[in-house]
């Protein structure tokens, strides 16, 4: 009874303090604490050296570093602070699996939105205007792409998630019989390059709005595969590139069922029998009791919604696609493969 009570209390404390822990991660990341520690000769620094490097107060830095230790983001031996294996893996800005881009998006965009969660819930509306003083009828063109630095930040966020989850999504299904793929709304191309890497016989066209395509050079990998090409367009209005496999990674959750139907009917028209659609999203459990990552994301209240694998399956079925396989990757994104009849 008391043990159970203590467990409940500690769960409560974790929930009450969760926002502080997130903000510690965002702040340490923004101030480049992890990069600074990595760049030091021994990989270790004392608080006052870190304070000097990040140009912050000694008092504040010490408290930030101690909080990071308590959260498993840093380790300390005597007076020396160092990165943990987890922070080396995910928090160095140039690491192959860096989540820095996504973390800064959370800090600068999602955090202000969630500050207005109460209003969002009361009104059932997105709080972009309240948080940023600007309305956003079109999430991408108005909210993300109207200012260069905001666009770049958004693209870096997408890039980091795609880098972390891309391999698992790209290898989720056997695509060896297909020759061409089109990654619709492929953003920086990170996912497209993962598909090319995973499937030696596949050429991948990455399709996105012109504002995004013009930045693709910024995200081009050093060993860029020439089987990946870039096409600019609007997937609601323009003709879609021809392909055997259409990839929709983190696209459908942004749109209402009505818009999803517009997009899927365009894809269905472009598909011959045997062609397929690969949808990659966080799949909600069928009883909608989790995962909380998806249910929390839904509270940003875009016009879209989070769906389960069977909901995606039904949407695709209404456009003549039969679900061939569902894959829970245990990474950030799951995947479903549906074949045109
Ligand atoms: N697929 C990428 C991934 O998983 O990393 C990016 C997903 S991001 C949430 C949505 C993408 O859809 C953005 O890159 C955005 O520019 C693109 N997009 C939004 N509206 C579009 C449209 N009308 N036509 C083409 N691309 C669009």
XYZ file of C-alpha atoms and ligand atoms in Angstrom:
368
model
C 0.000 0.000 0.000
C 2.682 2.538 1.001
C 5.012 1.237 -1.730
C 2.192 1.712 -4.221
C 1.491 5.176 -2.845
C 5.147 6.117 -3.254
C 5.184 4.874 -6.809
C 2.140 7.004 -7.589
C 3.745 10.024 -5.960
C 6.946 9.625 -7.903
C 4.957 9.322 -11.164
C 3.155 12.542 -10.198
C 6.433 14.314 -9.504
C 7.828 13.146 -12.826
C 4.783 14.568 -14.626
C 4.813 17.844 -12.691
C 8.516 18.351 -13.392
C 8.507 17.041 -16.955
C 8.392 20.504 -18.488
C 11.407 21.639 -16.483
C 13.390 18.613 -17.594
C 12.488 19.307 -21.235
C 13.553 22.923 -20.895
C 16.874 21.900 -19.316
C 17.544 19.665 -22.326
C 16.520 22.425 -24.772
C 18.653 25.049 -23.014
C 21.775 22.918 -22.634
C 21.426 21.998 -26.293
C 20.888 25.593 -27.437
C 23.900 26.790 -25.418
C 25.961 23.988 -27.021
C 26.960 22.468 -23.680
C 27.334 19.009 -25.247
C 29.448 20.280 -28.162
C 31.653 22.304 -25.797
C 32.369 19.247 -23.630
C 33.091 17.091 -26.667
C 35.520 19.681 -28.059
C 37.608 19.937 -24.903
C 40.933 18.027 -24.962
C 39.941 15.389 -22.425
C 36.205 15.446 -23.050
C 35.789 16.867 -19.546
C 35.440 20.383 -18.182
C 34.785 22.055 -14.855
C 31.706 24.240 -14.485
C 33.652 27.500 -14.697
C 35.265 26.494 -18.000
C 31.895 25.538 -19.420
C 30.474 28.873 -18.207
C 33.223 30.716 -20.025
C 32.793 28.710 -23.228
C 29.012 29.163 -23.362
C 29.287 32.784 -22.176
C 26.933 32.292 -19.257
C 26.979 33.002 -15.535
C 28.855 30.645 -13.231
C 25.854 30.289 -10.953
C 23.466 29.466 -13.794
C 25.877 27.141 -15.571
C 26.614 25.149 -12.431
C 22.919 24.638 -11.769
C 22.257 23.695 -15.387
C 25.113 21.159 -15.381
C 23.987 19.633 -12.075
C 20.432 19.327 -13.373
C 21.796 17.675 -16.536
C 23.672 15.124 -14.415
C 20.499 14.286 -12.511
C 18.675 13.705 -15.807
C 21.366 11.436 -17.265
C 22.412 14.022 -19.865
C 25.863 14.530 -18.313
C 28.111 12.690 -15.880
C 30.398 14.156 -13.257
C 33.583 12.815 -11.676
C 34.868 15.089 -8.920
C 34.531 18.532 -10.457
C 34.749 17.403 -14.063
C 31.642 17.200 -16.257
C 31.448 15.001 -19.358
C 28.844 13.814 -21.868
C 27.061 10.520 -21.245
C 26.826 7.866 -23.963
C 23.258 9.044 -24.662
C 24.250 12.669 -25.154
C 27.200 11.677 -27.361
C 24.779 9.631 -29.439
C 21.971 12.149 -29.878
C 23.027 15.623 -28.734
C 26.224 16.582 -30.552
C 25.252 18.973 -33.323
C 27.216 17.193 -36.043
C 26.546 13.604 -34.965
C 24.966 11.311 -37.565
C 21.966 10.775 -35.273
C 21.825 14.293 -33.861
C 18.430 15.326 -32.486
C 19.610 18.938 -32.101
C 17.465 20.168 -34.992
C 14.323 18.662 -33.565
C 15.160 19.833 -30.051
C 15.529 23.430 -31.228
C 12.214 23.182 -33.093
C 10.620 22.009 -29.820
C 12.229 24.874 -27.952
C 11.387 27.666 -30.382
C 8.083 26.517 -31.844
C 6.391 23.735 -29.895
C 7.131 25.158 -26.463
C 5.424 28.510 -27.187
C 2.452 26.640 -28.700
C 2.097 24.451 -25.612
C 2.232 27.540 -23.391
C -1.255 28.179 -24.797
C -2.520 24.627 -24.399
C -5.404 25.701 -22.199
C -6.782 27.981 -24.929
C -6.017 25.355 -27.560
C -8.157 22.861 -25.658
C -10.977 25.321 -24.916
C -11.196 26.463 -28.527
C -9.984 23.347 -30.297
C -7.716 25.542 -32.377
C -4.034 25.866 -33.172
C -2.372 28.607 -31.143
C 0.163 29.770 -33.690
C -1.296 33.260 -33.905
C -1.362 33.690 -30.143
C 2.195 32.408 -29.736
C 3.776 34.189 -32.700
C 1.413 37.044 -33.519
C 0.793 35.764 -37.016
C -2.076 33.708 -38.374
C -1.265 30.536 -40.229
C -4.013 29.230 -42.467
C -1.464 27.182 -44.312
C 0.879 25.591 -41.815
C 3.803 25.331 -44.178
C 3.687 28.432 -46.360
C 2.495 30.799 -43.583
C 3.993 29.374 -40.418
C 7.181 27.640 -41.455
C 8.360 29.006 -44.784
C 7.648 32.738 -44.663
C 10.944 33.487 -42.897
C 14.227 31.976 -43.957
C 15.544 31.184 -40.478
C 12.258 29.575 -39.418
C 12.236 27.484 -42.590
C 15.796 26.332 -41.992
C 15.005 25.465 -38.380
C 11.940 23.464 -39.429
C 13.947 21.653 -42.093
C 16.699 20.824 -39.603
C 14.037 19.401 -37.274
C 12.609 17.176 -40.015
C 16.121 16.221 -41.054
C 17.095 15.026 -37.598
C 13.997 12.855 -37.167
C 14.440 11.432 -40.658
C 18.089 10.612 -39.934
C 17.226 8.818 -36.689
C 14.216 6.900 -38.025
C 15.033 6.706 -41.768
C 16.945 3.440 -41.835
C 14.262 1.539 -39.934
C 11.543 2.941 -42.187
C 13.524 2.290 -45.372
C 14.244 -1.320 -44.392
C 10.777 -2.081 -43.012
C 9.657 -3.885 -46.195
C 11.139 -5.835 -49.070
C 10.956 -3.385 -51.994
C 13.388 -5.265 -54.212
C 10.875 -5.718 -57.044
C 10.378 -1.966 -57.463
C 12.508 0.345 -59.582
C 11.295 3.854 -58.733
C 10.021 5.612 -55.628
C 8.703 9.098 -54.989
C 9.030 10.586 -51.510
C 6.126 13.051 -51.344
C 6.889 15.930 -48.983
C 10.381 14.516 -48.559
C 11.724 17.792 -47.115
C 15.537 17.639 -46.904
C 15.864 14.342 -48.775
C 17.215 12.506 -45.716
C 14.572 9.788 -46.003
C 15.024 9.525 -49.779
C 18.763 8.925 -49.342
C 18.019 6.231 -46.726
C 15.709 4.459 -49.198
C 18.365 4.673 -51.919
C 20.976 3.267 -49.535
C 18.715 0.414 -48.386
C 17.553 -0.548 -51.913
C 20.373 -0.623 -54.484
C 17.934 -1.048 -57.395
C 15.702 1.877 -56.468
C 15.782 5.454 -57.837
C 14.054 7.954 -55.587
C 12.437 11.236 -56.592
C 12.013 13.539 -53.703
C 9.047 15.903 -54.185
C 8.346 18.986 -52.068
C 7.334 22.647 -52.289
C 9.725 24.931 -54.251
C 10.653 26.820 -51.039
C 11.999 23.538 -49.666
C 13.658 22.228 -52.810
C 15.698 25.423 -53.148
C 17.366 24.556 -49.815
C 18.151 20.935 -50.638
C 21.834 21.656 -51.313
C 22.248 22.631 -47.664
C 21.341 19.079 -46.568
C 23.056 17.108 -49.331
C 25.118 14.280 -47.811
C 28.865 14.147 -48.661
C 28.433 10.805 -50.362
C 25.146 11.823 -52.049
C 23.760 9.034 -54.201
C 22.884 10.132 -57.739
C 19.848 7.844 -57.723
C 18.115 10.566 -55.677
C 16.634 13.487 -57.633
C 14.599 16.520 -56.616
C 11.332 17.830 -58.076
C 9.492 20.951 -56.894
C 5.715 21.093 -56.745
C 2.526 21.148 -54.711
C 1.158 17.666 -54.094
C -2.415 18.961 -53.898
C -2.275 20.838 -57.182
C 0.511 19.626 -59.435
C 1.052 16.414 -61.330
C 2.904 13.828 -59.231
C 6.093 12.235 -60.568
C 5.504 8.673 -61.824
C 6.732 5.985 -59.435
C 6.242 2.362 -58.369
C 6.370 3.272 -54.664
C 4.918 6.452 -53.153
C 6.366 7.295 -49.755
C 4.323 9.444 -47.374
C 6.471 9.947 -44.277
C 4.902 12.193 -41.658
C 2.593 13.752 -44.245
C -0.905 12.445 -43.580
C -1.052 13.438 -39.889
C -0.853 17.104 -40.943
C -4.082 16.997 -42.951
C -7.810 16.538 -42.458
C -9.462 13.395 -43.882
C -10.788 15.580 -46.712
C -7.296 16.697 -47.806
C -5.905 13.187 -47.267
C -8.547 11.929 -49.717
C -7.524 14.541 -52.290
C -3.898 13.468 -52.038
C -4.600 9.723 -52.015
C -6.884 9.958 -55.026
C -4.096 11.715 -56.944
C -1.674 8.969 -55.946
C -4.208 6.275 -56.883
C -4.587 7.835 -60.336
C -0.808 7.863 -60.828
C -0.489 4.194 -59.745
C -0.634 1.076 -61.908
C -1.783 -2.207 -60.289
C 1.036 -3.560 -58.108
C 2.391 -0.095 -57.287
C 2.335 0.721 -53.616
C 2.060 3.431 -50.988
C 4.293 3.369 -47.935
C 2.929 5.498 -45.089
C 5.230 6.216 -42.173
C 3.817 7.831 -39.043
C 3.538 7.294 -35.317
C 0.736 4.689 -35.250
C -1.677 5.149 -32.385
C -2.648 1.959 -30.546
C -5.978 0.674 -31.821
C -7.657 1.605 -28.512
C -6.092 5.117 -28.711
C -4.524 4.730 -25.258
C -1.002 5.386 -26.509
C 1.697 5.958 -27.395
C 1.656 9.254 -25.560
C 4.188 10.689 -28.049
C 1.475 10.632 -30.723
C -1.300 11.774 -28.421
C 0.818 14.664 -27.116
C 1.729 15.729 -30.640
C -1.976 15.838 -31.518
C -2.403 18.670 -28.997
C -0.524 21.072 -31.241
C -3.951 21.118 -32.942
C -3.061 21.318 -36.612
C -5.887 20.637 -39.047
C -4.713 17.027 -39.211
C -4.934 14.240 -36.666
C -3.065 11.202 -35.359
C -4.369 7.862 -36.560
C -3.916 4.135 -35.904
C -2.550 1.674 -38.473
C -6.076 0.429 -39.192
C -7.293 3.995 -39.775
C -4.513 4.523 -42.332
C -5.358 1.160 -43.803
C -9.033 2.167 -44.240
C -8.140 5.520 -45.808
C -5.976 3.721 -48.343
C -8.539 0.980 -48.937
C -11.057 3.598 -50.039
C -8.610 4.438 -52.864
C -8.096 0.838 -53.957
C -4.994 -0.029 -51.924
C -4.812 -3.284 -49.957
C -2.710 -3.394 -46.815
C 0.150 -5.806 -47.337
C 2.084 -5.273 -44.110
C 2.243 -3.146 -40.982
C 5.578 -2.665 -39.241
C 6.055 -1.317 -35.742
C 9.704 -0.314 -35.899
C 10.207 0.639 -32.206
C 11.878 3.738 -33.613
C 10.235 7.173 -33.851
C 8.094 6.216 -36.858
C 6.156 3.080 -37.826
C 5.251 2.055 -41.364
C 2.463 0.480 -43.415
C 2.716 -0.813 -46.978
C -0.405 -0.814 -49.164
C -0.559 -2.198 -52.700
C -2.736 -0.933 -55.565
C -5.224 -3.569 -56.750
N 8.655 13.476 -45.119
C 9.591 14.248 -44.334
C 10.046 13.455 -43.155
O 9.388 12.479 -42.762
O 11.094 13.792 -42.606
C 9.049 15.612 -43.917
C 7.729 15.639 -43.199
S 7.147 17.280 -42.861
C 6.156 17.026 -41.442
C 5.966 17.619 -44.114
C 6.565 17.955 -45.467
O 5.510 18.115 -46.427
C 7.342 19.252 -45.472
O 8.610 19.042 -46.010
C 6.508 20.169 -46.338
O 7.263 21.125 -47.053
C 5.835 19.196 -47.263
N 4.601 19.748 -47.852
C 3.603 20.381 -47.205
N 2.645 20.758 -48.057
C 3.046 20.340 -49.284
C 2.469 20.425 -50.583
N 1.286 21.015 -50.762
N 3.147 19.892 -51.618
C 4.359 19.293 -51.421
N 4.943 19.170 -50.208
C 4.296 19.692 -49.154
